[in-house]
Amino acid sequence: KKGWNFHGQPFEIMPGTSVQLQDLAGLFSLTSMTQGTFLQKLLEEYIDKGEARTIAASVMDWVDSDNSSRSNGAEQADYAGVTVRNGPIQTFTELAYVKGMTIEAEQVLMENATFQPTAYFNPMTAPERLLAAYVGDKGKAAAVTALKKQKNFNSRAVEDLTQVTHDEGVDYIIG
């Protein structure tokens, strides 16, 4: 349909009715993550680097199955009155219990993350701030956002601009 998109930009489907769709592959999957480095990079875009390290390590400890704390992280012994899941986070509400979590960090995750597993990351449908953290360049991410508003927005243009190529963890297919 004319005007439809899957990168979180509202569009009108009929006079007076707008919708907003987001391809989950364009978000950071808290379920599929295997290490906290990217999570930390995302958070560092918005909050203090020390806080970002603590939150990223604590989220990773929250979801892993062991009781060994990472550097700056937290396991069951570090929490009073809260049971650490030691499995995938189920809701955004659960994030509030993670050591070091702030309202700002929780908001960043709500805007850029999903609890659904994803098989790959789609830079073409990622929110600008998430893409900036992924490519390490706010200017390139802003340029992709500008491209999204053009009629000729396509995966080749995004790939050329960001230098993020298709591989086993990246695909330019709407999920």
Coordinates of C-alpha atoms in Angstrom, one line a residue:
K1 CA 0.0 0.0 0.0
K2 CA 1.1 3.5 -0.7
G3 CA 2.8 5.2 2.3
W4 CA 3.1 2.1 4.4
N5 CA 6.3 1.4 6.2
F6 CA 7.7 -0.9 8.8
H7 CA 10.2 1.4 10.5
G8 CA 8.0 3.0 13.2
Q9 CA 6.9 6.1 11.3
P10 CA 3.2 6.8 11.6
F11 CA 1.2 6.9 8.4
E12 CA -2.4 7.5 7.6
I13 CA -4.4 4.5 6.4
M14 CA -7.6 6.6 5.9
P15 CA -8.6 10.1 6.8
G16 CA -8.3 10.6 10.5
T17 CA -6.7 7.1 11.1
S18 CA -2.9 6.8 11.5
V19 CA -1.0 3.6 12.4
Q20 CA 2.6 2.9 13.3
L21 CA 4.3 -0.4 12.5
Q22 CA 7.7 -1.6 13.6
D23 CA 9.6 -4.5 12.1
L24 CA 10.8 -6.4 15.2
A25 CA 14.0 -7.4 13.3
G26 CA 14.8 -3.6 13.4
L27 CA 14.9 -3.7 17.2
F28 CA 17.4 -5.1 19.7
S29 CA 16.2 -8.5 20.9
L30 CA 16.6 -8.8 24.7
T31 CA 15.7 -12.5 24.2
S32 CA 18.3 -13.3 21.5
M33 CA 21.2 -11.3 22.9
T34 CA 24.3 -13.3 23.6
Q35 CA 26.5 -10.6 25.1
G36 CA 26.0 -7.2 26.6
T37 CA 28.4 -5.1 24.5
F38 CA 25.9 -3.8 22.1
L39 CA 23.3 -3.2 24.9
Q40 CA 26.0 -1.2 26.7
K41 CA 26.8 0.8 23.5
L42 CA 23.0 1.6 23.0
L43 CA 22.6 2.7 26.6
E44 CA 25.8 4.8 26.5
E45 CA 24.2 7.0 23.8
Y46 CA 21.8 8.3 26.5
I47 CA 23.1 7.7 30.0
D48 CA 26.4 7.8 31.9
K49 CA 28.9 5.2 30.7
G50 CA 29.3 3.7 34.2
E51 CA 25.5 3.4 34.6
A52 CA 25.4 1.8 31.1
R53 CA 28.0 -0.8 32.1
T54 CA 26.2 -1.7 35.3
I55 CA 22.8 -2.0 33.6
A56 CA 24.1 -4.0 30.7
A57 CA 26.1 -6.4 32.9
S58 CA 23.1 -6.8 35.3
V59 CA 20.7 -7.5 32.4
M60 CA 23.0 -10.2 31.2
D61 CA 23.3 -11.7 34.7
W62 CA 19.5 -11.5 35.0
V63 CA 19.0 -13.7 31.9
D64 CA 21.9 -16.1 32.2
S65 CA 21.4 -19.4 34.0
D66 CA 24.4 -19.2 36.4
N67 CA 24.9 -17.4 39.7
S68 CA 28.3 -15.9 38.8
S69 CA 28.2 -12.1 38.6
R70 CA 29.9 -10.3 35.7
S71 CA 32.0 -7.3 36.4
N72 CA 29.5 -4.5 37.4
G73 CA 26.7 -7.1 37.2
A74 CA 24.4 -8.6 39.8
E75 CA 23.1 -12.1 40.6
Q76 CA 20.5 -13.4 43.1
A77 CA 22.8 -12.6 46.2
D78 CA 22.8 -8.9 45.2
Y79 CA 19.0 -8.6 45.3
A80 CA 16.7 -8.5 48.4
G81 CA 13.1 -9.5 48.0
V82 CA 13.4 -10.1 44.2
T83 CA 13.9 -13.4 42.4
V84 CA 16.3 -13.2 39.5
R85 CA 14.7 -14.8 36.5
N86 CA 17.9 -16.6 35.1
G87 CA 16.0 -16.8 31.8
P88 CA 14.6 -14.4 29.2
I89 CA 13.1 -11.2 30.4
Q90 CA 9.3 -11.4 29.8
T91 CA 8.1 -7.8 30.1
F92 CA 9.4 -4.2 30.2
T93 CA 8.0 -4.1 33.8
E94 CA 10.6 -6.7 34.8
L95 CA 13.4 -4.4 33.7
A96 CA 12.6 -2.1 36.7
Y97 CA 14.0 -4.8 39.1
V98 CA 17.4 -5.1 37.3
K99 CA 20.3 -3.6 39.3
G100 CA 21.0 0.0 38.3
M101 CA 18.0 0.4 36.0
T102 CA 16.9 4.0 35.7
I103 CA 13.7 5.4 34.1
E104 CA 15.9 6.9 31.3
A105 CA 17.5 3.5 30.5
E106 CA 14.1 1.7 30.7
Q107 CA 12.7 4.3 28.2
V108 CA 15.6 3.7 25.8
L109 CA 15.0 0.0 25.9
M110 CA 11.2 0.4 25.5
E111 CA 11.9 2.4 22.3
N112 CA 14.6 0.2 20.9
A113 CA 14.2 -3.3 22.1
T114 CA 11.8 -6.3 21.9
F115 CA 11.3 -9.4 24.0
Q116 CA 10.6 -11.4 20.9
P117 CA 13.4 -13.5 19.5
T118 CA 14.8 -12.3 16.2
A119 CA 17.0 -14.3 13.8
Y120 CA 18.7 -11.3 12.5
F121 CA 19.0 -7.5 12.7
N122 CA 17.5 -5.3 10.0
P123 CA 19.3 -1.9 9.9
M124 CA 16.8 -0.6 7.4
T125 CA 13.9 -0.7 9.9
A126 CA 15.9 0.2 13.1
P127 CA 15.1 3.4 15.0
E128 CA 17.7 6.1 14.5
R129 CA 19.2 5.9 17.9
L130 CA 19.6 2.1 17.8
L131 CA 21.2 2.4 14.3
A132 CA 23.6 5.0 15.6
A133 CA 24.7 2.7 18.4
Y134 CA 25.0 -0.2 15.9
V135 CA 27.1 1.6 13.3
G136 CA 28.8 3.9 15.8
D137 CA 28.0 7.0 13.8
K138 CA 25.1 9.3 14.5
G139 CA 25.5 11.1 11.2
K140 CA 25.0 7.9 9.2
A141 CA 22.0 7.0 11.3
A142 CA 20.5 10.5 10.7
A143 CA 21.1 10.1 7.0
V144 CA 19.2 6.8 7.0
T145 CA 16.3 8.4 8.8
A146 CA 16.2 11.1 6.1
L147 CA 16.3 8.4 3.4
K148 CA 13.3 6.7 5.0
K149 CA 11.2 9.7 4.0
Q150 CA 12.1 9.4 0.3
K151 CA 10.2 7.3 -2.2
N152 CA 13.3 5.5 -3.3
F153 CA 14.2 4.2 0.2
N154 CA 15.8 0.8 -0.3
S155 CA 18.1 -1.7 1.3
R156 CA 21.0 -1.0 -1.1
A157 CA 21.0 2.7 -0.2
V158 CA 21.1 1.8 3.5
E159 CA 23.8 -0.7 3.0
D160 CA 25.9 1.7 1.0
L161 CA 25.5 4.5 3.5
T162 CA 26.1 2.4 6.7
Q163 CA 28.5 -0.1 5.3
V164 CA 26.5 -2.8 7.2
T165 CA 26.5 -5.8 4.9
H166 CA 24.3 -8.8 4.8
D167 CA 25.7 -11.7 6.9
E168 CA 24.3 -14.3 9.3
G169 CA 23.3 -11.7 11.9
V170 CA 22.1 -8.9 9.5
D171 CA 19.5 -9.1 6.8
Y172 CA 17.5 -6.5 4.9
I173 CA 14.2 -8.4 4.9
I174 CA 11.1 -7.2 6.8
G175 CA 10.6 -9.6 9.6

